[in-house]
Each structure stands twice: as structure tokens, then as C-alpha cells.
PDB file of C-alpha atoms and ligand atoms in Angstrom:
ATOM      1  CA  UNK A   1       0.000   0.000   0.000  1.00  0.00           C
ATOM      2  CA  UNK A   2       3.143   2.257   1.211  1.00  0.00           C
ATOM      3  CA  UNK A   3       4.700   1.614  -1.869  1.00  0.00           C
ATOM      4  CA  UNK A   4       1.943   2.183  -4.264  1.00  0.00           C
ATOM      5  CA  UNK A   5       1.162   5.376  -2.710  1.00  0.00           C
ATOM      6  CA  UNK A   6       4.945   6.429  -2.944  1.00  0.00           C
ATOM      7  CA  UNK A   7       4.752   5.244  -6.812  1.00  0.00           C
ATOM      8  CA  UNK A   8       1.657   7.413  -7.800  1.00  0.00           C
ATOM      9  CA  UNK A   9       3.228  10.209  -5.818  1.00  0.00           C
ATOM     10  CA  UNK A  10       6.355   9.977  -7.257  1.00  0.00           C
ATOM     11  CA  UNK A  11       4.483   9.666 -11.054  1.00  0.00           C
ATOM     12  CA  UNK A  12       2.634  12.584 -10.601  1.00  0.00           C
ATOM     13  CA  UNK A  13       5.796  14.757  -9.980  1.00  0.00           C
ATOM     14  CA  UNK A  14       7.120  13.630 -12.539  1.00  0.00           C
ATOM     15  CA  UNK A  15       4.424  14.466 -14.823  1.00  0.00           C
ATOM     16  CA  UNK A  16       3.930  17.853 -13.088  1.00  0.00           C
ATOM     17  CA  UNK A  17       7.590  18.010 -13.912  1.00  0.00           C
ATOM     18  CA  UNK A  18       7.602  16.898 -17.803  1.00  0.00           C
ATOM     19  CA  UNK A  19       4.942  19.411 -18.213  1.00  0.00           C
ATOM     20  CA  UNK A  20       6.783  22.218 -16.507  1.00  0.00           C
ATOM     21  CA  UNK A  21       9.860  21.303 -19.225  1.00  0.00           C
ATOM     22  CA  UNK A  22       7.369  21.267 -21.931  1.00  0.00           C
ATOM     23  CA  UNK A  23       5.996  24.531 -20.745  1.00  0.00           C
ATOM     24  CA  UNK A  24       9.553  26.225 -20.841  1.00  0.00           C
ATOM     25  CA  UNK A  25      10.158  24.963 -24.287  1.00  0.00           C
ATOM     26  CA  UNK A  26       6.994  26.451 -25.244  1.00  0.00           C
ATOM     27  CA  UNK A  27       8.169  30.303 -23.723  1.00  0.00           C
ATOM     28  CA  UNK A  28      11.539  30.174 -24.751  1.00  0.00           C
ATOM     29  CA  UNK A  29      10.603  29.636 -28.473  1.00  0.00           C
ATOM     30  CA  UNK A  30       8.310  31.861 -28.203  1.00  0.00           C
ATOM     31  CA  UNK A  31      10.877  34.716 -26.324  1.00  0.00           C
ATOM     32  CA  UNK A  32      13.228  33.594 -29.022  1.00  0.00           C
ATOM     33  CA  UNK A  33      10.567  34.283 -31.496  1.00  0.00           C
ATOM     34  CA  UNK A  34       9.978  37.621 -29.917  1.00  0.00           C
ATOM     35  CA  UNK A  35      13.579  38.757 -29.669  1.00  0.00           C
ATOM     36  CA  UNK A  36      14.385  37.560 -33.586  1.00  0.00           C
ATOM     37  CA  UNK A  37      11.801  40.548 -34.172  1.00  0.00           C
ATOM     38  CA  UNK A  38      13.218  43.180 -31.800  1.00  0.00           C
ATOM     39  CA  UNK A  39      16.482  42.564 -33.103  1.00  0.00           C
ATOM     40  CA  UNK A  40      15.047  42.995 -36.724  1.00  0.00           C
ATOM     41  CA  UNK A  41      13.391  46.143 -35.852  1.00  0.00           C
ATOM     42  CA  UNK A  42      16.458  47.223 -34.359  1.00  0.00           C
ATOM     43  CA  UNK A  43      19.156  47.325 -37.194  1.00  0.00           C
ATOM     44  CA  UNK A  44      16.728  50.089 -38.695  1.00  0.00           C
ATOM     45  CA  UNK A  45      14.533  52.277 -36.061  1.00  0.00           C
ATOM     46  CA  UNK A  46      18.175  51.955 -33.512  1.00  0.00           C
ATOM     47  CA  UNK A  47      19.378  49.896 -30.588  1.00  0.00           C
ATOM     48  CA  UNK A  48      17.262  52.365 -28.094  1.00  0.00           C
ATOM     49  CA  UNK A  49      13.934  53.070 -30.492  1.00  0.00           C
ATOM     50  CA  UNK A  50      15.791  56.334 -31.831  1.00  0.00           C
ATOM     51  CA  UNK A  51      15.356  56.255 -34.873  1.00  0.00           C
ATOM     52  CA  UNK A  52      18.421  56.101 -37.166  1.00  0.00           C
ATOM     53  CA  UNK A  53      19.379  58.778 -39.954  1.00  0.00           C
ATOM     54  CA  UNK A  54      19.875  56.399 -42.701  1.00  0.00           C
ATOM     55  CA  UNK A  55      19.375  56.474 -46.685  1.00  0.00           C
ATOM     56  CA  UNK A  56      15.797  57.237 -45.194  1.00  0.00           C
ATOM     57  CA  UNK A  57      15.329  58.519 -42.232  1.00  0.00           C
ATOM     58  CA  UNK A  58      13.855  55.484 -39.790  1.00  0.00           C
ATOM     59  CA  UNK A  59      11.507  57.112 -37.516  1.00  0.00           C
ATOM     60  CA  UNK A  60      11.872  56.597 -34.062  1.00  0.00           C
ATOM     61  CA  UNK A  61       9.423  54.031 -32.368  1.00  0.00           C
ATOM     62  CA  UNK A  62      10.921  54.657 -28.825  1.00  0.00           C
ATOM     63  CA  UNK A  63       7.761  55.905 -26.106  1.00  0.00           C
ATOM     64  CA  UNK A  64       5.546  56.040 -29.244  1.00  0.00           C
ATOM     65  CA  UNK A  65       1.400  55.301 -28.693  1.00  0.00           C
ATOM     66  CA  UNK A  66       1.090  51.691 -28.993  1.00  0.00           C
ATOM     67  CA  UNK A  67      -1.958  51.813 -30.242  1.00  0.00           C
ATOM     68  CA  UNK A  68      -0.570  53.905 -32.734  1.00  0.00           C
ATOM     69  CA  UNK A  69       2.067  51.515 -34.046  1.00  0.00           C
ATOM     70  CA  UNK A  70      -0.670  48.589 -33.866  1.00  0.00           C
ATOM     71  CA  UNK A  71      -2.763  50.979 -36.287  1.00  0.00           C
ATOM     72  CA  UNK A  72       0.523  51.628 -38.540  1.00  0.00           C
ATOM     73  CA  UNK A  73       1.114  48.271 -38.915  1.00  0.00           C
ATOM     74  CA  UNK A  74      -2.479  47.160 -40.270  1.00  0.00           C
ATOM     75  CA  UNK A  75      -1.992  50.385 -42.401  1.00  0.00           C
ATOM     76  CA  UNK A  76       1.231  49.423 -44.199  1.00  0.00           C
ATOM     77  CA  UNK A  77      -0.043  46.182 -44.067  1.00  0.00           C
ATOM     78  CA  UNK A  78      -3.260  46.842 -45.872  1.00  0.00           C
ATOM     79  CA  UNK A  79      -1.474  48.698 -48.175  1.00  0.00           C
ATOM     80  CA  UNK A  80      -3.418  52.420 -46.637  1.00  0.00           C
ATOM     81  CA  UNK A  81       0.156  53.870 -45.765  1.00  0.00           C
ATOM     82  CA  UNK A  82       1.734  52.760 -48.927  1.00  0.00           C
ATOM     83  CA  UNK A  83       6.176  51.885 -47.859  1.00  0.00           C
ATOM     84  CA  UNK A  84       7.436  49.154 -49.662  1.00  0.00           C
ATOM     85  CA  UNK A  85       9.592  48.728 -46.599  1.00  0.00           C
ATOM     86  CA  UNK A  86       7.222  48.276 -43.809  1.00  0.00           C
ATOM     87  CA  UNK A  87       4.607  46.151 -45.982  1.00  0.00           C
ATOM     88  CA  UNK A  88       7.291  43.627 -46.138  1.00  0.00           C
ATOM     89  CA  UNK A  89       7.683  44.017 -42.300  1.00  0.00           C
ATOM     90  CA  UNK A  90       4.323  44.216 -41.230  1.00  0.00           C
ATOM     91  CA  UNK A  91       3.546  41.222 -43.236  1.00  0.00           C
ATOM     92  CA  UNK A  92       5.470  38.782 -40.703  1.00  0.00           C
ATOM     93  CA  UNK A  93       3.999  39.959 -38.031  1.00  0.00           C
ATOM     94  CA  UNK A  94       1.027  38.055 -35.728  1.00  0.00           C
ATOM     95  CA  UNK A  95      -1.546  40.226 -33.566  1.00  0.00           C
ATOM     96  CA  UNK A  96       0.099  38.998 -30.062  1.00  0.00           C
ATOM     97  CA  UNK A  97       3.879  39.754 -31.772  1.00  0.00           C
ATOM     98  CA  UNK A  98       2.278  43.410 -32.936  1.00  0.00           C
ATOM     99  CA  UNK A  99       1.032  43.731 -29.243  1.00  0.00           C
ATOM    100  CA  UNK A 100       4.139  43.064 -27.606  1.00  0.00           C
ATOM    101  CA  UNK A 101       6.712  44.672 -29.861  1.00  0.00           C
ATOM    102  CA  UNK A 102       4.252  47.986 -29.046  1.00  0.00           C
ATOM    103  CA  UNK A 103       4.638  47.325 -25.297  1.00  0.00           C
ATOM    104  CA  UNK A 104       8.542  47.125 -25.722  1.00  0.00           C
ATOM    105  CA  UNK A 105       8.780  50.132 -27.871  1.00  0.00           C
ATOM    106  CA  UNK A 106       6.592  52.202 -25.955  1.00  0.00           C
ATOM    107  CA  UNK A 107       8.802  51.569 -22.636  1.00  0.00           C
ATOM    108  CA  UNK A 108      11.942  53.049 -24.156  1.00  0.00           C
ATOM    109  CA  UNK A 109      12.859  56.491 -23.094  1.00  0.00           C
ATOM    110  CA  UNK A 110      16.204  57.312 -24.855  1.00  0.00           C
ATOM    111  CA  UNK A 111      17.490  61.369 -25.907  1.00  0.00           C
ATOM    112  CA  UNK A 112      16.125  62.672 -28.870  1.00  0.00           C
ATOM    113  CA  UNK A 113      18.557  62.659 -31.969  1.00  0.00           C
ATOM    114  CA  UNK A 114      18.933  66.239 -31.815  1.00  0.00           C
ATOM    115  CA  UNK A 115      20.396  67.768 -35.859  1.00  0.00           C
ATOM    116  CA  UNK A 116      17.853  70.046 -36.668  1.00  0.00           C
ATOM    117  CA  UNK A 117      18.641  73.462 -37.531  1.00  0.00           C
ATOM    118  CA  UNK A 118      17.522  75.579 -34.052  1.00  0.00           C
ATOM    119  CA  UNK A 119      16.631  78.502 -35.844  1.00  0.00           C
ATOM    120  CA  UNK A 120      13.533  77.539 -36.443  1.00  0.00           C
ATOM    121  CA  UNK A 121      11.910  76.086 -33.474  1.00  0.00           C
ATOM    122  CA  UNK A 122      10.881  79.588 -32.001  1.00  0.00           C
ATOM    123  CA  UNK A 123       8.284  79.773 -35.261  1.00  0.00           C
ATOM    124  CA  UNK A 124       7.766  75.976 -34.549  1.00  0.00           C
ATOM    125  CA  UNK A 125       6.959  76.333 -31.035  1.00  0.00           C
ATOM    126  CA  UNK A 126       4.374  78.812 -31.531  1.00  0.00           C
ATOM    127  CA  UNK A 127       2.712  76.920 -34.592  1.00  0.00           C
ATOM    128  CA  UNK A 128       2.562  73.921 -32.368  1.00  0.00           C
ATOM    129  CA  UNK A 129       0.991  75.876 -29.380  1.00  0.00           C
ATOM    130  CA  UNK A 130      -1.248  78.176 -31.157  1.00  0.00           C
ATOM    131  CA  UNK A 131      -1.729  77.035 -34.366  1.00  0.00           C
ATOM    132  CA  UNK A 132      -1.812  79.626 -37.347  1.00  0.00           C
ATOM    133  CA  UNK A 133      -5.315  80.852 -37.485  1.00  0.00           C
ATOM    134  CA  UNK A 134      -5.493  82.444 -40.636  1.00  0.00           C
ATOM    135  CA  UNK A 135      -4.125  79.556 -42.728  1.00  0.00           C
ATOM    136  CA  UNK A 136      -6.512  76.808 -40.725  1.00  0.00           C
ATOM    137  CA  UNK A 137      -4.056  75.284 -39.000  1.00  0.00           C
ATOM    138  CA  UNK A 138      -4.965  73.955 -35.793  1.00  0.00           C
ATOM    139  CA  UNK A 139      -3.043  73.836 -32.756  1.00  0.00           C
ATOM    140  CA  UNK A 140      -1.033  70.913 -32.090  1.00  0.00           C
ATOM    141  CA  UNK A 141      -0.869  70.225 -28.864  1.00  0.00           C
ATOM    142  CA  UNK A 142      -4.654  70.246 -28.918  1.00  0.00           C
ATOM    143  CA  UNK A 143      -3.915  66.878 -30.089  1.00  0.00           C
ATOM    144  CA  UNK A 144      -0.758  65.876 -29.499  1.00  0.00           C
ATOM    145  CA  UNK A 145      -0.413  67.132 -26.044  1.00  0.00           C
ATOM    146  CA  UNK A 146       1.790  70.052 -24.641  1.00  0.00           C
ATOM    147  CA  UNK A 147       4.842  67.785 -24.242  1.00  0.00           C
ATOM    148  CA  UNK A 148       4.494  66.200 -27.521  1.00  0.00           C
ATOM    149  CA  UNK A 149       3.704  62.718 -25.957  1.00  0.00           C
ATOM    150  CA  UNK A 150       0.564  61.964 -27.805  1.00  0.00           C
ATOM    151  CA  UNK A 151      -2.315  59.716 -26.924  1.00  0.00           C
ATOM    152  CA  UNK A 152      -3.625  56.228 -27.744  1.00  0.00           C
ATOM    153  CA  UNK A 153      -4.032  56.599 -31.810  1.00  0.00           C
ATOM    154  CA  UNK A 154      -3.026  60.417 -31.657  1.00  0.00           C
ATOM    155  CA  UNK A 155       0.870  59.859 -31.747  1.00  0.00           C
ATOM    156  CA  UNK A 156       4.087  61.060 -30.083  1.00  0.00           C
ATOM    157  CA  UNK A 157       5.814  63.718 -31.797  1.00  0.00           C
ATOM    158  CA  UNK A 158       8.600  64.275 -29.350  1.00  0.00           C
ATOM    159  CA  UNK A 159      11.686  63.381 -30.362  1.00  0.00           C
ATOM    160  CA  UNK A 160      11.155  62.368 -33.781  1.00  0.00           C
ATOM    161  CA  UNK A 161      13.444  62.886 -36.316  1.00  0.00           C
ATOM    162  CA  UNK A 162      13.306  66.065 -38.142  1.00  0.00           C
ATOM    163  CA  UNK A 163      13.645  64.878 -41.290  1.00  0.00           C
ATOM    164  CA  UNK A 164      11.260  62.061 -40.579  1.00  0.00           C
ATOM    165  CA  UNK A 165       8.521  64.838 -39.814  1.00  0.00           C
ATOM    166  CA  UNK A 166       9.257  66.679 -42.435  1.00  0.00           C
ATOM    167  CA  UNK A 167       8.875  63.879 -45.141  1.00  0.00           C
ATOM    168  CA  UNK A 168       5.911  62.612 -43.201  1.00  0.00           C
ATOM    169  CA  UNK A 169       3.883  66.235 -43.222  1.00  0.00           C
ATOM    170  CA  UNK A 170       5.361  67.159 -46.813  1.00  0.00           C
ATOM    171  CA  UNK A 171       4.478  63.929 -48.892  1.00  0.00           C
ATOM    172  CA  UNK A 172       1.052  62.968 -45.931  1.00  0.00           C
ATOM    173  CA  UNK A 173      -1.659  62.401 -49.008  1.00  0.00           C
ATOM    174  CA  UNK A 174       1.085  60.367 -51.298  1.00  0.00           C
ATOM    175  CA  UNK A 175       1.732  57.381 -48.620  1.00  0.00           C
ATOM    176  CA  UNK A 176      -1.971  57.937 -46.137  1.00  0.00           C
ATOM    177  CA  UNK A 177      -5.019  57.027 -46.590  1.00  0.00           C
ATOM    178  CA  UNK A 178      -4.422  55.082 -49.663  1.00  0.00           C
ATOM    179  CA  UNK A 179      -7.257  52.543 -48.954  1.00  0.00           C
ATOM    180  CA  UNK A 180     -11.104  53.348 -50.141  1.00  0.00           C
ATOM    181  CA  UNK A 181     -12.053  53.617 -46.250  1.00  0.00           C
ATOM    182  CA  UNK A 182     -11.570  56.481 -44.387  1.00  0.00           C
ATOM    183  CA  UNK A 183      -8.734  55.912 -41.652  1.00  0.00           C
ATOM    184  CA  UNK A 184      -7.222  58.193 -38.617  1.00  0.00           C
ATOM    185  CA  UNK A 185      -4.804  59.692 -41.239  1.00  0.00           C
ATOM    186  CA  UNK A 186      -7.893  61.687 -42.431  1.00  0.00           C
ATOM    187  CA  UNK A 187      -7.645  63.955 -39.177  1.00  0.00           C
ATOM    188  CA  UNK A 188      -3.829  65.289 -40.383  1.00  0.00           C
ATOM    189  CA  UNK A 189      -4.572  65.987 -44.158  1.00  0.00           C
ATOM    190  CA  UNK A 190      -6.023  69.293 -43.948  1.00  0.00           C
ATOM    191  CA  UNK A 191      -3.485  70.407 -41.597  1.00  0.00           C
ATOM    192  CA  UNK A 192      -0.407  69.015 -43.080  1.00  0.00           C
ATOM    193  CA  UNK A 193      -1.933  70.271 -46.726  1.00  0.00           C
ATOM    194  CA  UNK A 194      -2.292  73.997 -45.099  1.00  0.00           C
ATOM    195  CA  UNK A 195       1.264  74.121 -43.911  1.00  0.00           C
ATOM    196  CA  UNK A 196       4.031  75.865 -45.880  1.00  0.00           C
ATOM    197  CA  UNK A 197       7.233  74.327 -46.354  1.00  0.00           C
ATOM    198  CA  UNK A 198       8.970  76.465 -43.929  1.00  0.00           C
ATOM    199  CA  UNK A 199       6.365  76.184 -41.010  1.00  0.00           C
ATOM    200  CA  UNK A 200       6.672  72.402 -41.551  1.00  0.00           C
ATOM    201  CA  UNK A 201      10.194  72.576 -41.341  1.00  0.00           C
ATOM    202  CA  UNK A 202       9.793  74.701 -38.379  1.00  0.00           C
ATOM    203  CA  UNK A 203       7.218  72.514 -36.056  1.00  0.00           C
ATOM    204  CA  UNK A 204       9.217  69.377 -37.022  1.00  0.00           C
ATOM    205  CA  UNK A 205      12.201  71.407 -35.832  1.00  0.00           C
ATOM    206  CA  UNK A 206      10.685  72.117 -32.375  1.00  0.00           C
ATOM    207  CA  UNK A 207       9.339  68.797 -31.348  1.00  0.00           C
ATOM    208  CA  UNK A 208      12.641  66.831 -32.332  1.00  0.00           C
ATOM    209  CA  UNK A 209      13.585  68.454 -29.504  1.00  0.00           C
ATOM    210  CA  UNK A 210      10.283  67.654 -27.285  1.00  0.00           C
ATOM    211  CA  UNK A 211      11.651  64.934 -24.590  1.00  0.00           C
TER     212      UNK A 211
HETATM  213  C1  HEC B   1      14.754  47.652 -43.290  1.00  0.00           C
HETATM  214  C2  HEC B   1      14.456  48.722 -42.350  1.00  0.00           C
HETATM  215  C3  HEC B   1      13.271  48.548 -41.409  1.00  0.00           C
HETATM  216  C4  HEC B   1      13.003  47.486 -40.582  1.00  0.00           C
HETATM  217  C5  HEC B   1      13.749  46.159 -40.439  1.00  0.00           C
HETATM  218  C6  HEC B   1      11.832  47.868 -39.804  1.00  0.00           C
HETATM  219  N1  HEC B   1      11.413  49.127 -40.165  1.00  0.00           N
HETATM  220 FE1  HEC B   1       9.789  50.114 -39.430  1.00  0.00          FE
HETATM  221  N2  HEC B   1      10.133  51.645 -40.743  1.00  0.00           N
HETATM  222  C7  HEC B   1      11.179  51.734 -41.632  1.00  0.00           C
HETATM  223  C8  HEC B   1      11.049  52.962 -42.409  1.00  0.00           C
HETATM  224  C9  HEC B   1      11.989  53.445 -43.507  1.00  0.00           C
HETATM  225  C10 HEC B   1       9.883  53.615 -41.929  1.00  0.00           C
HETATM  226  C11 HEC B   1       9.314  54.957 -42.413  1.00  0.00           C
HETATM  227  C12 HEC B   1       8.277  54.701 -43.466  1.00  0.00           C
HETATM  228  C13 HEC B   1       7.747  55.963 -44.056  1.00  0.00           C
HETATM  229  O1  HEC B   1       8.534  56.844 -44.396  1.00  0.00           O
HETATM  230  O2  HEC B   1       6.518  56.066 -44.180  1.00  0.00           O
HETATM  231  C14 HEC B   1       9.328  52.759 -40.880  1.00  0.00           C
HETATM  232  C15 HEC B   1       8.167  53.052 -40.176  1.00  0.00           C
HETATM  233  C16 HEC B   1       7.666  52.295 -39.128  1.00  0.00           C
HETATM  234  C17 HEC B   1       6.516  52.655 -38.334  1.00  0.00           C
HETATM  235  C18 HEC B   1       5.679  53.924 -38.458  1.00  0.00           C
HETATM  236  C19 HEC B   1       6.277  54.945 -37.510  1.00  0.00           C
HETATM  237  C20 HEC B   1       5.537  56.229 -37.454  1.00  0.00           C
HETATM  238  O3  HEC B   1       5.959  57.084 -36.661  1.00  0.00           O
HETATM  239  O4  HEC B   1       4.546  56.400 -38.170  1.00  0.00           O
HETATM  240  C21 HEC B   1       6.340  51.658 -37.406  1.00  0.00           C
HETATM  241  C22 HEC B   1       5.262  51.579 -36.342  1.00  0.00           C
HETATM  242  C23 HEC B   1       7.396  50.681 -37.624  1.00  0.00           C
HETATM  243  N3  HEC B   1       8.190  51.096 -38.679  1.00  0.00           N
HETATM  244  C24 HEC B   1       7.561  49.538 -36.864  1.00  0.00           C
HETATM  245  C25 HEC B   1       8.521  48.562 -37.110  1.00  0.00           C
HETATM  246  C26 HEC B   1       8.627  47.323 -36.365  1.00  0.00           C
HETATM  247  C27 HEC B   1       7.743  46.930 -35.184  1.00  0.00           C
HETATM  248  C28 HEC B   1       9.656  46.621 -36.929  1.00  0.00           C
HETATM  249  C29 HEC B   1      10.161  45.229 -36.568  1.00  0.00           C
HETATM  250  C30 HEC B   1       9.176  44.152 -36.616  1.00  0.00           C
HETATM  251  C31 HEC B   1      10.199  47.430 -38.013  1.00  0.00           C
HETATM  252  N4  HEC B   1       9.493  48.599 -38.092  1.00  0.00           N
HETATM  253  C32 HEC B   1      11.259  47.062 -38.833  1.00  0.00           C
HETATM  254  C33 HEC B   1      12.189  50.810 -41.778  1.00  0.00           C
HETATM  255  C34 HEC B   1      12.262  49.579 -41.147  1.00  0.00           C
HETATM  256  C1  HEC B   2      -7.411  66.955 -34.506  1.00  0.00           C
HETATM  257  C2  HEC B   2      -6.259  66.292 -33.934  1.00  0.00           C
HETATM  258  C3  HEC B   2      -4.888  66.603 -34.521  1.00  0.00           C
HETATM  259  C4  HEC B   2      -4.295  67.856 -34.661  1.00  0.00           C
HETATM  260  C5  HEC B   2      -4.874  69.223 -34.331  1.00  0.00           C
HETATM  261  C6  HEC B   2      -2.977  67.599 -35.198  1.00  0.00           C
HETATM  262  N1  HEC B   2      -2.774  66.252 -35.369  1.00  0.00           N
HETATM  263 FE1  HEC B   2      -1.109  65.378 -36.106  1.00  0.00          FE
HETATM  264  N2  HEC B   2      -2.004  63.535 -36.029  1.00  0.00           N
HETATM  265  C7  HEC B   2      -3.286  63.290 -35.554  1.00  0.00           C
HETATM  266  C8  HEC B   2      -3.602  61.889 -35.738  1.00  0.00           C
HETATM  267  C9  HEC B   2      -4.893  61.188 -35.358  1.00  0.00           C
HETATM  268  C10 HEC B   2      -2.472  61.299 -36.350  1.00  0.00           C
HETATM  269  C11 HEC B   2      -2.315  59.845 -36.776  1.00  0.00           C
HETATM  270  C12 HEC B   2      -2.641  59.722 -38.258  1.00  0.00           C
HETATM  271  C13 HEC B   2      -2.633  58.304 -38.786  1.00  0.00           C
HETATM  272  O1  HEC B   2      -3.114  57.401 -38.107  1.00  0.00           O
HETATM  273  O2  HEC B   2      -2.123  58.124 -39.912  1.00  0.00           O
HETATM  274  C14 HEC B   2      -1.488  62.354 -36.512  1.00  0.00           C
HETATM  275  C15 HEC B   2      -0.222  62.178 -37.076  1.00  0.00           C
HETATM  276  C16 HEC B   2       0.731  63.152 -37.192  1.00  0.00           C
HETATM  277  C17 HEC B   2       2.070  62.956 -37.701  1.00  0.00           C
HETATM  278  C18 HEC B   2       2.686  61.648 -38.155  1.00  0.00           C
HETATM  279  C19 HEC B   2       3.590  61.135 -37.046  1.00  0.00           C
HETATM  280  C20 HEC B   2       4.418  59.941 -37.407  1.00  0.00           C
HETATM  281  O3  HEC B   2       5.042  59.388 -36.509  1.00  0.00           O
HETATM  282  O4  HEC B   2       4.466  59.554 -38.582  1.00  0.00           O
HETATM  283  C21 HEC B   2       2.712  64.155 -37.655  1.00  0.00           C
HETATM  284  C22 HEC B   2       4.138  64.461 -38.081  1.00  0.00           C
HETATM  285  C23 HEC B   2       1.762  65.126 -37.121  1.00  0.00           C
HETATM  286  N3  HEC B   2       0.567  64.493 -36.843  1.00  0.00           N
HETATM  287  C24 HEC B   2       2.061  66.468 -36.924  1.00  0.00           C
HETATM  288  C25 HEC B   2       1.117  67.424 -36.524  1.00  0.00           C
HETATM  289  C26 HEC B   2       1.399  68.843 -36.491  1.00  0.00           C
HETATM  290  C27 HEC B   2       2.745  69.465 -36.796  1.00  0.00           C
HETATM  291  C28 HEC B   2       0.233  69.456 -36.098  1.00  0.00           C
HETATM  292  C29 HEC B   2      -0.040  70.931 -35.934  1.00  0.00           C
HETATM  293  C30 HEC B   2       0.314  71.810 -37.043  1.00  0.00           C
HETATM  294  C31 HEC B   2      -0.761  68.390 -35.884  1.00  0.00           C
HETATM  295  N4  HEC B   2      -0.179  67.187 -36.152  1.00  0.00           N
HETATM  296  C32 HEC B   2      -2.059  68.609 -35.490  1.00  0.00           C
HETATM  297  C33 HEC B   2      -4.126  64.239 -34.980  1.00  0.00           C
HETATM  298  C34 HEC B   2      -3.921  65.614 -34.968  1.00  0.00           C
END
């Protein structure tokens, strides 16, 4: 009786314990899984989330809205934010992978980049507080927040590349909103249409330098 007892105890721990091993196969392959991705990521938006000043500029992802990369993703997937780059990206990527590469991202709190020319950020500044009422243009921070930080599919502006910016508020009807549905990149196209070069050059100057 002793001995049968001992013998169903000692089978049950060590099926508890084949299924804890199975278990930690299961989480390391998919860790490994996750931190192929990161790593991908990585070699273009930076090491930190920076961004990177490369043959194009790669934005940076670091303390951006997650929900706002989620909806980027299923943009450039669906082909509404048209980047031959990130379609390819976006492609490989599963809902729960999307989810946690956000999370990740959205933790990182490196310095801004800095390089854009600081003449301009005193114009910037006050486009980005005030808005320019007689051209339509809208306050910023209404939107983006004060500090630049964004919120939920409204996204963070602070720190991102100046270059980036400008590309993104220059060329915003070539790359958004591509699909036959409207999207959230409807809300910027009137604004980013009514800005001159130079005040676009200017706001993207001041919030590259937003921390
Ligand atoms: C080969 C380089 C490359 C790789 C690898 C890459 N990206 Fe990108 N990514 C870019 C470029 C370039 C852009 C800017 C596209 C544009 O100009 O519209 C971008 C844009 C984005 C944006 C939109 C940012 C914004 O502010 O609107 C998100 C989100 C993003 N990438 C996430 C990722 C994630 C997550 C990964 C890894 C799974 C990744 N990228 C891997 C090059 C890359
Ligand atoms: C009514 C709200 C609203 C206002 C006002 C607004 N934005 Fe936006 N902005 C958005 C939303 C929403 C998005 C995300 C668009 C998308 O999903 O494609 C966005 C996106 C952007 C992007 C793209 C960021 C990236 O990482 O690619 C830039 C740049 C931007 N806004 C700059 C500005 C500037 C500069 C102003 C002021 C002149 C401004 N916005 C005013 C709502 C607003």
C-alpha cells in the first residue's frame, strides 16, 4: 500500500515536472521568437527606439502610442500607408507579436537625436501651441499634447526625427489614406496640406527636440 502510494506520488511529480519542461520549451521559443523581431526592428529604427538617420530617415518608435504603431502596422499592411519597406515588415507579423513589440517600444525612453537646424523652433513652437489661425491650422498640442507625448491613436511627436517629420507632413496624401475607407490619417490631411514648407520645417524642428 506504502509503496503504491509512494509510486503514484512519485508519477505525478514527474508528470507535473515533464509538463513544466514542456511549458519552458513552449516560452523560450516563443521569447526567441519575440527577440528575432526586436532585433530585426532594431538594425533600422536603432538599438534604443531612436530612430536612425539612414538612406531614409527610420523614424523613431521609442515611447511612441502603442496603439498607434498597432494601427501603422495594419496600415502598411493593408497597403493604406503605402512603404514598400514596412509592408514587407508588417507582413510577418502576428496580432500577439504586434502587441508586444508595441509594449517594448513604448517603454523606451532614450534622448532625442537632436540635428535640426535651431533657428527655427521659435516659429515651430508657436505653430505647435497656437496654431496659425489664418491659414486653418490647428493647434497641435490640442492633439498631441503640450509635451508632444501623444495619446492612444493620436501619436508622439517628441523626439522624432526632423527629417522624418518633415517627409511625413510634406508627402502625408502620397503614402496615407491610400485605402477606399476612411482611416485616422484623415484627421492630419487638412493640416499638413495647409502648412508651408517652412512652417513644416519649423514645427518638425521644435518637437525633435520635445523629450
Ligand atoms: C529595413 C528597415 C526597417 C526594418 C527592419 C523595420 N522598419 Fe519600421 N520603418 C522603416 C522605415 C523606412 C519607416 C518609415 C516609413 C515611411 O517613411 O513612411 C518605418 C516606419 C515604421 C513605423 C511607423 C512609424 C511612425 O511614426 O509612423 C512603425 C510603427 C514601424 N516602422 C515599426 C517597425 C517594427 C515593429 C519593426 C520590426 C518588426 C520594423 N518597423 C522594422 C524601416 C524599417
Ligand atoms: C485633430 C487632432 C490633430 C491635430 C490638431 C494635429 N494632429 Fe497630427 N495627427 C493626428 C492623428 C490622429 C495622427 C495619426 C494619423 C494616422 O493614423 O495616420 C497624426 C499624425 C501626425 C504625424 C505623423 C507622425 C508619425 O510618426 O508619422 C505628424 C508628423 C503630425 N501628426 C504632426 C502634426 C502637427 C505638426 C500638427 C499641428 C500643425 C498636428 N499634427 C495637429 C491628430 C492631430
Amino acid at each position: 500500500m506504502r509503496g503504491i502510494r509512494l509510486g503514484l506520488i512519485g508519477g505525478a511529480t514527474m508528470l507535473v515536472a515533464a509538463a513544466v519542461a514542456a511549458d519552458r520549451t513552449q516560452e523560450s521559443v516563443a521569447r526567441g521568437g519575440f527577440e528575432a523581431k526586436l532585433q530585426y526592428c532594431k538594425t533600422c529604427h536603432g538599438l534604443s527606439g531612436q530612430g536612425y538617420y539612414g538612406y531614409f530617415p527610420m523614424p523613431r518608435l521609442a515611447g511612441q502610442q502603442p496603439q498607434y504603431i498597432e494601427n501603422q502596422l495594419r496600415a502598411f499592411l493593408e497597403r493604406r500607408r503605402t512603404n514598400p519597406i514596412m509592408a514587407n515588415v508588417a507582413h510577418a507579423l502576428s496580432p500577439s507579436m504586434i502587441s508586444a513589440l508595441a509594449a517594448h517600444f513604448q517603454a523606451l525612453d532614450p534622448k532625442p537625436l537632436g540635428g535640426a537646424p535651431r533657428a527655427l523652433s521659435g516659429l515651430g513652437k508657436r505653430i505647435y501651441e497656437d496654431g496659425l489661425p489664418e491659414s486653418n491650422v490647428p493647434a497641435c498640442a490640442a492633439c498631441h499634447g503640450l509635451d508632444g507625448r501623444g495619446h492612444s491613436e493620436i501619436p508622439r511627436l517628441a523626439g522624432q526625427l526632423y527629417a522624418y517629420t518633415v517627409g511625413q507632413l510634406s508627402g502625408w496624401s502620397k503614402a496615407r489614406g491610400q485605402g477606399t475607407a476612411v482611416d485616422t490619417s484623415a484627421v492630419m490631411a487638412p493640416t499638413a496640406h495647409n502648412l508651408t514648407r517652412a512652417q513644416v520645417e519649423a514645427v518638425a524642428a521644435y518637437v525633435s527636440e520635445l523629450r
